[in-house]
Amino acid sequence: MSPRSPSVNEELRRRSRERLLQATVELVAEHGYEATTLADIAHRAGSARGLISYYFPGKRQLLQSAVHRLMHRTLEAALSREPRTRDGQELMARAIDAILGLAADKPVVMRAHMAHILQAEGFVQCPEQQRLAGLLRDTVVAYGSEDADSDYPMLRALLMGAVFAVLMPGAPMPLPRLRAELFRRYGLAWERGVPPGGEPPGGTSQAIVLQWPEDAK
């Protein structure tokens, strides 16, 4: 049997890494971060336990890469869904809804992620984080930013703050209210993106919402 080519080996490594990342999200969502072991993740992924150490220094880094992958894939799907568009305001609305949606759909995973990035080590610099950053930056550019290097970090900070507020134990903020604030910040009409439940923000009437000039762009 002839040896595998470098490209085949690279593809096998990529698939193995992807399975570990997917298994991490699934298990943390099901059992929480503390109850999920690296052995559990390896078993779910069909990989050897030692393979995790080959790719990741530890469980914290594995979780962050897994969540960055989840966020990237969710954002990518939202931006490219039908009907496809190059409308910068629609893309910004989709991006906001995609990230806020994860806070609602994957609260256990996202809460664990936020807890870890607030530790001293901060963000894990990994391919998944870089791909997520690239999509968000592209969204800011499509929106019309003339200074994406400044506007992208602001969008990232606002989204992180909103996710934290949705997930705050004991005092969560309603997602529709946070969405409305972000939409006002970027001058987006409420009906863009994926409005939660099709309802106007904060229970106010649609007529009142349409009186806000910055939301009617």
PDB file of C-alpha atoms in Angstrom:
ATOM      1  CA  MET A   1       0.000   0.000   0.000  1.00  0.00           C
ATOM      2  CA  SER A   2       1.422   3.361  -1.016  1.00  0.00           C
ATOM      3  CA  PRO A   3       1.735   6.060   1.685  1.00  0.00           C
ATOM      4  CA  ARG A   4      -0.938   8.732   1.866  1.00  0.00           C
ATOM      5  CA  SER A   5      -0.137  12.037   0.230  1.00  0.00           C
ATOM      6  CA  PRO A   6       0.416  15.154   2.381  1.00  0.00           C
ATOM      7  CA  SER A   7      -2.894  16.578   1.157  1.00  0.00           C
ATOM      8  CA  VAL A   8      -4.783  13.460   2.232  1.00  0.00           C
ATOM      9  CA  ASN A   9      -3.121  13.522   5.644  1.00  0.00           C
ATOM     10  CA  GLU A  10      -4.000  17.189   6.037  1.00  0.00           C
ATOM     11  CA  GLU A  11      -7.637  16.499   5.194  1.00  0.00           C
ATOM     12  CA  LEU A  12      -7.770  13.636   7.708  1.00  0.00           C
ATOM     13  CA  ARG A  13      -6.320  15.910  10.402  1.00  0.00           C
ATOM     14  CA  ARG A  14      -8.853  18.609   9.555  1.00  0.00           C
ATOM     15  CA  ARG A  15     -11.757  16.164   9.831  1.00  0.00           C
ATOM     16  CA  SER A  16     -10.446  14.783  13.105  1.00  0.00           C
ATOM     17  CA  ARG A  17     -10.166  18.287  14.557  1.00  0.00           C
ATOM     18  CA  GLU A  18     -13.671  19.142  13.347  1.00  0.00           C
ATOM     19  CA  ARG A  19     -15.126  16.069  15.041  1.00  0.00           C
ATOM     20  CA  LEU A  20     -13.511  17.047  18.334  1.00  0.00           C
ATOM     21  CA  LEU A  21     -14.881  20.573  18.098  1.00  0.00           C
ATOM     22  CA  GLN A  22     -18.378  19.351  17.258  1.00  0.00           C
ATOM     23  CA  ALA A  23     -18.329  16.783  20.069  1.00  0.00           C
ATOM     24  CA  THR A  24     -17.283  19.488  22.532  1.00  0.00           C
ATOM     25  CA  VAL A  25     -20.258  21.700  21.695  1.00  0.00           C
ATOM     26  CA  GLU A  26     -22.665  18.776  21.870  1.00  0.00           C
ATOM     27  CA  LEU A  27     -21.437  17.467  25.218  1.00  0.00           C
ATOM     28  CA  VAL A  28     -21.149  20.839  26.927  1.00  0.00           C
ATOM     29  CA  ALA A  29     -24.691  21.653  25.770  1.00  0.00           C
ATOM     30  CA  GLU A  30     -25.917  18.343  27.204  1.00  0.00           C
ATOM     31  CA  HIS A  31     -23.956  18.117  30.471  1.00  0.00           C
ATOM     32  CA  GLY A  32     -22.249  21.464  31.117  1.00  0.00           C
ATOM     33  CA  TYR A  33     -18.579  22.342  30.977  1.00  0.00           C
ATOM     34  CA  GLU A  34     -17.438  20.938  34.336  1.00  0.00           C
ATOM     35  CA  ALA A  35     -19.170  17.581  33.822  1.00  0.00           C
ATOM     36  CA  THR A  36     -17.698  17.122  30.343  1.00  0.00           C
ATOM     37  CA  THR A  37     -14.331  15.384  30.326  1.00  0.00           C
ATOM     38  CA  LEU A  38     -11.744  15.182  27.592  1.00  0.00           C
ATOM     39  CA  ALA A  39     -12.276  11.416  27.557  1.00  0.00           C
ATOM     40  CA  ASP A  40     -15.996  12.009  26.919  1.00  0.00           C
ATOM     41  CA  ILE A  41     -15.173  14.329  24.034  1.00  0.00           C
ATOM     42  CA  ALA A  42     -12.709  11.888  22.489  1.00  0.00           C
ATOM     43  CA  HIS A  43     -15.240   9.054  22.786  1.00  0.00           C
ATOM     44  CA  ARG A  44     -18.037  11.110  21.174  1.00  0.00           C
ATOM     45  CA  ALA A  45     -15.684  12.160  18.370  1.00  0.00           C
ATOM     46  CA  GLY A  46     -14.425   8.608  17.815  1.00  0.00           C
ATOM     47  CA  SER A  47     -10.845   9.740  18.471  1.00  0.00           C
ATOM     48  CA  ALA A  48      -8.034   8.710  20.774  1.00  0.00           C
ATOM     49  CA  ARG A  49      -7.825  10.706  24.015  1.00  0.00           C
ATOM     50  CA  GLY A  50      -4.240  11.703  23.273  1.00  0.00           C
ATOM     51  CA  LEU A  51      -5.257  13.278  19.982  1.00  0.00           C
ATOM     52  CA  ILE A  52      -6.896  16.168  21.839  1.00  0.00           C
ATOM     53  CA  SER A  53      -3.530  17.159  23.305  1.00  0.00           C
ATOM     54  CA  TYR A  54      -2.063  17.133  19.804  1.00  0.00           C
ATOM     55  CA  TYR A  55      -4.470  19.891  18.746  1.00  0.00           C
ATOM     56  CA  PHE A  56      -5.272  21.753  21.966  1.00  0.00           C
ATOM     57  CA  PRO A  57      -3.307  22.628  25.140  1.00  0.00           C
ATOM     58  CA  GLY A  58      -6.325  21.875  27.347  1.00  0.00           C
ATOM     59  CA  LYS A  59     -10.085  21.806  27.755  1.00  0.00           C
ATOM     60  CA  ARG A  60     -10.448  25.580  28.023  1.00  0.00           C
ATOM     61  CA  GLN A  61      -8.738  26.124  24.685  1.00  0.00           C
ATOM     62  CA  LEU A  62     -10.763  23.308  23.135  1.00  0.00           C
ATOM     63  CA  LEU A  63     -14.016  24.882  24.312  1.00  0.00           C
ATOM     64  CA  GLN A  64     -13.141  28.315  22.979  1.00  0.00           C
ATOM     65  CA  SER A  65     -12.153  26.943  19.586  1.00  0.00           C
ATOM     66  CA  ALA A  66     -15.343  24.866  19.512  1.00  0.00           C
ATOM     67  CA  VAL A  67     -17.542  27.860  20.301  1.00  0.00           C
ATOM     68  CA  HIS A  68     -15.719  30.103  17.826  1.00  0.00           C
ATOM     69  CA  ARG A  69     -16.352  27.415  15.204  1.00  0.00           C
ATOM     70  CA  LEU A  70     -20.032  27.289  16.186  1.00  0.00           C
ATOM     71  CA  MET A  71     -20.301  31.077  15.950  1.00  0.00           C
ATOM     72  CA  HIS A  72     -18.474  31.174  12.620  1.00  0.00           C
ATOM     73  CA  ARG A  73     -20.646  28.471  11.055  1.00  0.00           C
ATOM     74  CA  THR A  74     -23.851  30.046  12.393  1.00  0.00           C
ATOM     75  CA  LEU A  75     -22.855  33.497  11.155  1.00  0.00           C
ATOM     76  CA  GLU A  76     -21.753  32.159   7.777  1.00  0.00           C
ATOM     77  CA  ALA A  77     -25.089  30.391   7.302  1.00  0.00           C
ATOM     78  CA  ALA A  78     -27.029  33.518   8.266  1.00  0.00           C
ATOM     79  CA  LEU A  79     -25.113  35.812   5.922  1.00  0.00           C
ATOM     80  CA  SER A  80     -25.384  33.461   2.949  1.00  0.00           C
ATOM     81  CA  ARG A  81     -28.948  32.237   3.388  1.00  0.00           C
ATOM     82  CA  GLU A  82     -31.599  32.816   0.746  1.00  0.00           C
ATOM     83  CA  PRO A  83     -32.456  35.313  -0.463  1.00  0.00           C
ATOM     84  CA  ARG A  84     -28.781  36.162  -0.871  1.00  0.00           C
ATOM     85  CA  THR A  85     -28.014  39.828  -0.596  1.00  0.00           C
ATOM     86  CA  ARG A  86     -25.218  42.393  -0.661  1.00  0.00           C
ATOM     87  CA  ASP A  87     -27.325  44.913   1.255  1.00  0.00           C
ATOM     88  CA  GLY A  88     -25.057  46.015   4.081  1.00  0.00           C
ATOM     89  CA  GLN A  89     -27.880  46.804   6.470  1.00  0.00           C
ATOM     90  CA  GLU A  90     -29.510  43.421   5.927  1.00  0.00           C
ATOM     91  CA  LEU A  91     -26.173  41.668   6.451  1.00  0.00           C
ATOM     92  CA  MET A  92     -25.599  43.593   9.677  1.00  0.00           C
ATOM     93  CA  ALA A  93     -29.087  42.637  10.885  1.00  0.00           C
ATOM     94  CA  ARG A  94     -28.459  38.987  10.068  1.00  0.00           C
ATOM     95  CA  ALA A  95     -25.134  39.064  11.895  1.00  0.00           C
ATOM     96  CA  ILE A  96     -26.682  40.532  15.037  1.00  0.00           C
ATOM     97  CA  ASP A  97     -29.547  38.044  14.977  1.00  0.00           C
ATOM     98  CA  ALA A  98     -27.193  35.106  14.396  1.00  0.00           C
ATOM     99  CA  ILE A  99     -25.021  35.849  17.432  1.00  0.00           C
ATOM    100  CA  LEU A 100     -27.925  36.763  19.719  1.00  0.00           C
ATOM    101  CA  GLY A 101     -29.698  33.632  18.521  1.00  0.00           C
ATOM    102  CA  LEU A 102     -26.855  31.493  19.822  1.00  0.00           C
ATOM    103  CA  ALA A 103     -27.330  32.954  23.293  1.00  0.00           C
ATOM    104  CA  ALA A 104     -30.942  31.808  23.161  1.00  0.00           C
ATOM    105  CA  ASP A 105     -30.338  28.453  21.450  1.00  0.00           C
ATOM    106  CA  LYS A 106     -27.113  27.369  23.202  1.00  0.00           C
ATOM    107  CA  PRO A 107     -27.197  29.108  26.605  1.00  0.00           C
ATOM    108  CA  VAL A 108     -25.091  26.526  28.469  1.00  0.00           C
ATOM    109  CA  VAL A 109     -22.363  26.539  25.818  1.00  0.00           C
ATOM    110  CA  MET A 110     -22.321  30.313  25.399  1.00  0.00           C
ATOM    111  CA  ARG A 111     -22.331  30.950  29.162  1.00  0.00           C
ATOM    112  CA  ALA A 112     -19.312  28.675  29.586  1.00  0.00           C
ATOM    113  CA  HIS A 113     -17.591  30.442  26.702  1.00  0.00           C
ATOM    114  CA  MET A 114     -18.200  33.899  28.155  1.00  0.00           C
ATOM    115  CA  ALA A 115     -16.962  32.783  31.575  1.00  0.00           C
ATOM    116  CA  HIS A 116     -13.676  31.604  30.091  1.00  0.00           C
ATOM    117  CA  ILE A 117     -12.945  34.577  27.867  1.00  0.00           C
ATOM    118  CA  LEU A 118     -13.403  36.849  30.886  1.00  0.00           C
ATOM    119  CA  GLN A 119     -10.524  35.092  32.604  1.00  0.00           C
ATOM    120  CA  ALA A 120      -7.015  36.497  32.427  1.00  0.00           C
ATOM    121  CA  GLU A 121      -6.058  34.393  29.407  1.00  0.00           C
ATOM    122  CA  GLY A 122      -8.808  36.012  27.312  1.00  0.00           C
ATOM    123  CA  PHE A 123      -9.388  35.020  23.716  1.00  0.00           C
ATOM    124  CA  VAL A 124      -7.773  31.930  22.292  1.00  0.00           C
ATOM    125  CA  GLN A 125      -6.105  32.811  19.011  1.00  0.00           C
ATOM    126  CA  CYS A 126      -7.079  29.922  16.759  1.00  0.00           C
ATOM    127  CA  PRO A 127      -8.184  29.386  13.153  1.00  0.00           C
ATOM    128  CA  GLU A 128     -11.840  29.331  14.212  1.00  0.00           C
ATOM    129  CA  GLN A 129     -11.572  32.683  15.973  1.00  0.00           C
ATOM    130  CA  GLN A 130      -9.785  34.194  12.985  1.00  0.00           C
ATOM    131  CA  ARG A 131     -12.473  32.996  10.575  1.00  0.00           C
ATOM    132  CA  LEU A 132     -15.181  34.429  12.825  1.00  0.00           C
ATOM    133  CA  ALA A 133     -13.321  37.745  13.043  1.00  0.00           C
ATOM    134  CA  GLY A 134     -12.976  37.846   9.264  1.00  0.00           C
ATOM    135  CA  LEU A 135     -16.726  37.384   8.731  1.00  0.00           C
ATOM    136  CA  LEU A 136     -17.621  40.080  11.250  1.00  0.00           C
ATOM    137  CA  ARG A 137     -15.110  42.471   9.725  1.00  0.00           C
ATOM    138  CA  ASP A 138     -16.490  41.777   6.234  1.00  0.00           C
ATOM    139  CA  THR A 139     -19.964  42.541   7.566  1.00  0.00           C
ATOM    140  CA  VAL A 140     -18.792  45.906   8.903  1.00  0.00           C
ATOM    141  CA  VAL A 141     -17.237  46.702   5.522  1.00  0.00           C
ATOM    142  CA  ALA A 142     -20.435  45.715   3.678  1.00  0.00           C
ATOM    143  CA  TYR A 143     -22.399  47.906   6.079  1.00  0.00           C
ATOM    144  CA  GLY A 144     -20.381  50.857   4.783  1.00  0.00           C
ATOM    145  CA  SER A 145     -17.718  51.398   7.409  1.00  0.00           C
ATOM    146  CA  GLU A 146     -14.921  53.718   6.387  1.00  0.00           C
ATOM    147  CA  ASP A 147     -12.776  52.575   9.310  1.00  0.00           C
ATOM    148  CA  ALA A 148     -13.300  48.839   9.698  1.00  0.00           C
ATOM    149  CA  ASP A 149     -10.274  48.513  11.969  1.00  0.00           C
ATOM    150  CA  SER A 150     -12.115  50.608  14.571  1.00  0.00           C
ATOM    151  CA  ASP A 151     -15.700  49.648  13.775  1.00  0.00           C
ATOM    152  CA  TYR A 152     -15.152  45.890  13.817  1.00  0.00           C
ATOM    153  CA  PRO A 153     -13.894  45.823  17.447  1.00  0.00           C
ATOM    154  CA  MET A 154     -16.882  47.975  18.428  1.00  0.00           C
ATOM    155  CA  LEU A 155     -19.337  45.552  16.822  1.00  0.00           C
ATOM    156  CA  ARG A 156     -17.592  42.636  18.500  1.00  0.00           C
ATOM    157  CA  ALA A 157     -17.738  44.376  21.880  1.00  0.00           C
ATOM    158  CA  LEU A 158     -21.419  45.236  21.497  1.00  0.00           C
ATOM    159  CA  LEU A 159     -22.313  41.671  20.528  1.00  0.00           C
ATOM    160  CA  MET A 160     -20.301  40.214  23.398  1.00  0.00           C
ATOM    161  CA  GLY A 161     -21.969  42.607  25.813  1.00  0.00           C
ATOM    162  CA  ALA A 162     -25.422  41.683  24.528  1.00  0.00           C
ATOM    163  CA  VAL A 163     -24.727  37.958  24.802  1.00  0.00           C
ATOM    164  CA  PHE A 164     -23.460  38.458  28.362  1.00  0.00           C
ATOM    165  CA  ALA A 165     -26.604  40.422  29.233  1.00  0.00           C
ATOM    166  CA  VAL A 166     -28.893  37.701  27.840  1.00  0.00           C
ATOM    167  CA  LEU A 167     -27.075  35.016  29.830  1.00  0.00           C
ATOM    168  CA  MET A 168     -26.475  36.860  33.110  1.00  0.00           C
ATOM    169  CA  PRO A 169     -27.631  34.524  35.907  1.00  0.00           C
ATOM    170  CA  GLY A 170     -30.390  36.020  38.013  1.00  0.00           C
ATOM    171  CA  ALA A 171     -30.793  39.195  35.997  1.00  0.00           C
ATOM    172  CA  PRO A 172     -30.994  38.418  32.274  1.00  0.00           C
ATOM    173  CA  MET A 173     -32.026  41.115  29.824  1.00  0.00           C
ATOM    174  CA  PRO A 174     -34.788  40.240  27.324  1.00  0.00           C
ATOM    175  CA  LEU A 175     -33.318  39.396  23.939  1.00  0.00           C
ATOM    176  CA  PRO A 176     -35.848  41.527  21.992  1.00  0.00           C
ATOM    177  CA  ARG A 177     -34.894  44.601  24.034  1.00  0.00           C
ATOM    178  CA  LEU A 178     -31.181  44.038  23.444  1.00  0.00           C
ATOM    179  CA  ARG A 179     -31.804  43.426  19.772  1.00  0.00           C
ATOM    180  CA  ALA A 180     -33.770  46.662  19.543  1.00  0.00           C
ATOM    181  CA  GLU A 181     -30.904  48.603  21.122  1.00  0.00           C
ATOM    182  CA  LEU A 182     -28.368  47.135  18.708  1.00  0.00           C
ATOM    183  CA  PHE A 183     -30.656  47.801  15.758  1.00  0.00           C
ATOM    184  CA  ARG A 184     -31.056  51.425  16.850  1.00  0.00           C
ATOM    185  CA  ARG A 185     -27.299  51.709  17.213  1.00  0.00           C
ATOM    186  CA  TYR A 186     -26.846  50.673  13.580  1.00  0.00           C
ATOM    187  CA  GLY A 187     -29.975  52.321  12.185  1.00  0.00           C
ATOM    188  CA  LEU A 188     -31.609  49.033  11.169  1.00  0.00           C
ATOM    189  CA  ALA A 189     -35.315  48.535  10.587  1.00  0.00           C
ATOM    190  CA  TRP A 190     -36.859  46.015  12.984  1.00  0.00           C
ATOM    191  CA  GLU A 191     -38.122  43.784  10.190  1.00  0.00           C
ATOM    192  CA  ARG A 192     -34.640  43.116   8.841  1.00  0.00           C
ATOM    193  CA  GLY A 193     -32.790  39.950   9.763  1.00  0.00           C
ATOM    194  CA  VAL A 194     -34.944  37.497  11.723  1.00  0.00           C
ATOM    195  CA  PRO A 195     -37.222  39.393  14.131  1.00  0.00           C
ATOM    196  CA  PRO A 196     -37.919  37.225  17.216  1.00  0.00           C
ATOM    197  CA  GLY A 197     -41.507  36.078  16.996  1.00  0.00           C
ATOM    198  CA  GLY A 198     -42.180  38.746  14.406  1.00  0.00           C
ATOM    199  CA  GLU A 199     -42.925  41.134  17.255  1.00  0.00           C
ATOM    200  CA  PRO A 200     -41.872  44.793  17.498  1.00  0.00           C
ATOM    201  CA  PRO A 201     -39.281  45.717  20.151  1.00  0.00           C
ATOM    202  CA  GLY A 202     -40.224  45.928  23.804  1.00  0.00           C
ATOM    203  CA  GLY A 203     -43.894  45.266  23.190  1.00  0.00           C
ATOM    204  CA  THR A 204     -44.376  48.728  21.682  1.00  0.00           C
ATOM    205  CA  SER A 205     -46.626  49.174  18.705  1.00  0.00           C
ATOM    206  CA  GLN A 206     -45.200  49.021  15.203  1.00  0.00           C
ATOM    207  CA  ALA A 207     -46.461  52.558  14.639  1.00  0.00           C
ATOM    208  CA  ILE A 208     -44.248  53.858  17.426  1.00  0.00           C
ATOM    209  CA  VAL A 209     -41.273  51.928  16.133  1.00  0.00           C
ATOM    210  CA  LEU A 210     -41.655  53.470  12.702  1.00  0.00           C
ATOM    211  CA  GLN A 211     -41.476  56.946  14.228  1.00  0.00           C
ATOM    212  CA  TRP A 212     -37.777  56.431  14.976  1.00  0.00           C
ATOM    213  CA  PRO A 213     -35.980  57.931  11.971  1.00  0.00           C
ATOM    214  CA  GLU A 214     -32.783  55.965  12.506  1.00  0.00           C
ATOM    215  CA  ASP A 215     -34.719  52.679  12.401  1.00  0.00           C
ATOM    216  CA  ALA A 216     -36.527  53.524   9.194  1.00  0.00           C
ATOM    217  CA  LYS A 217     -33.465  53.530   6.943  1.00  0.00           C
TER     218      LYS A 217
END
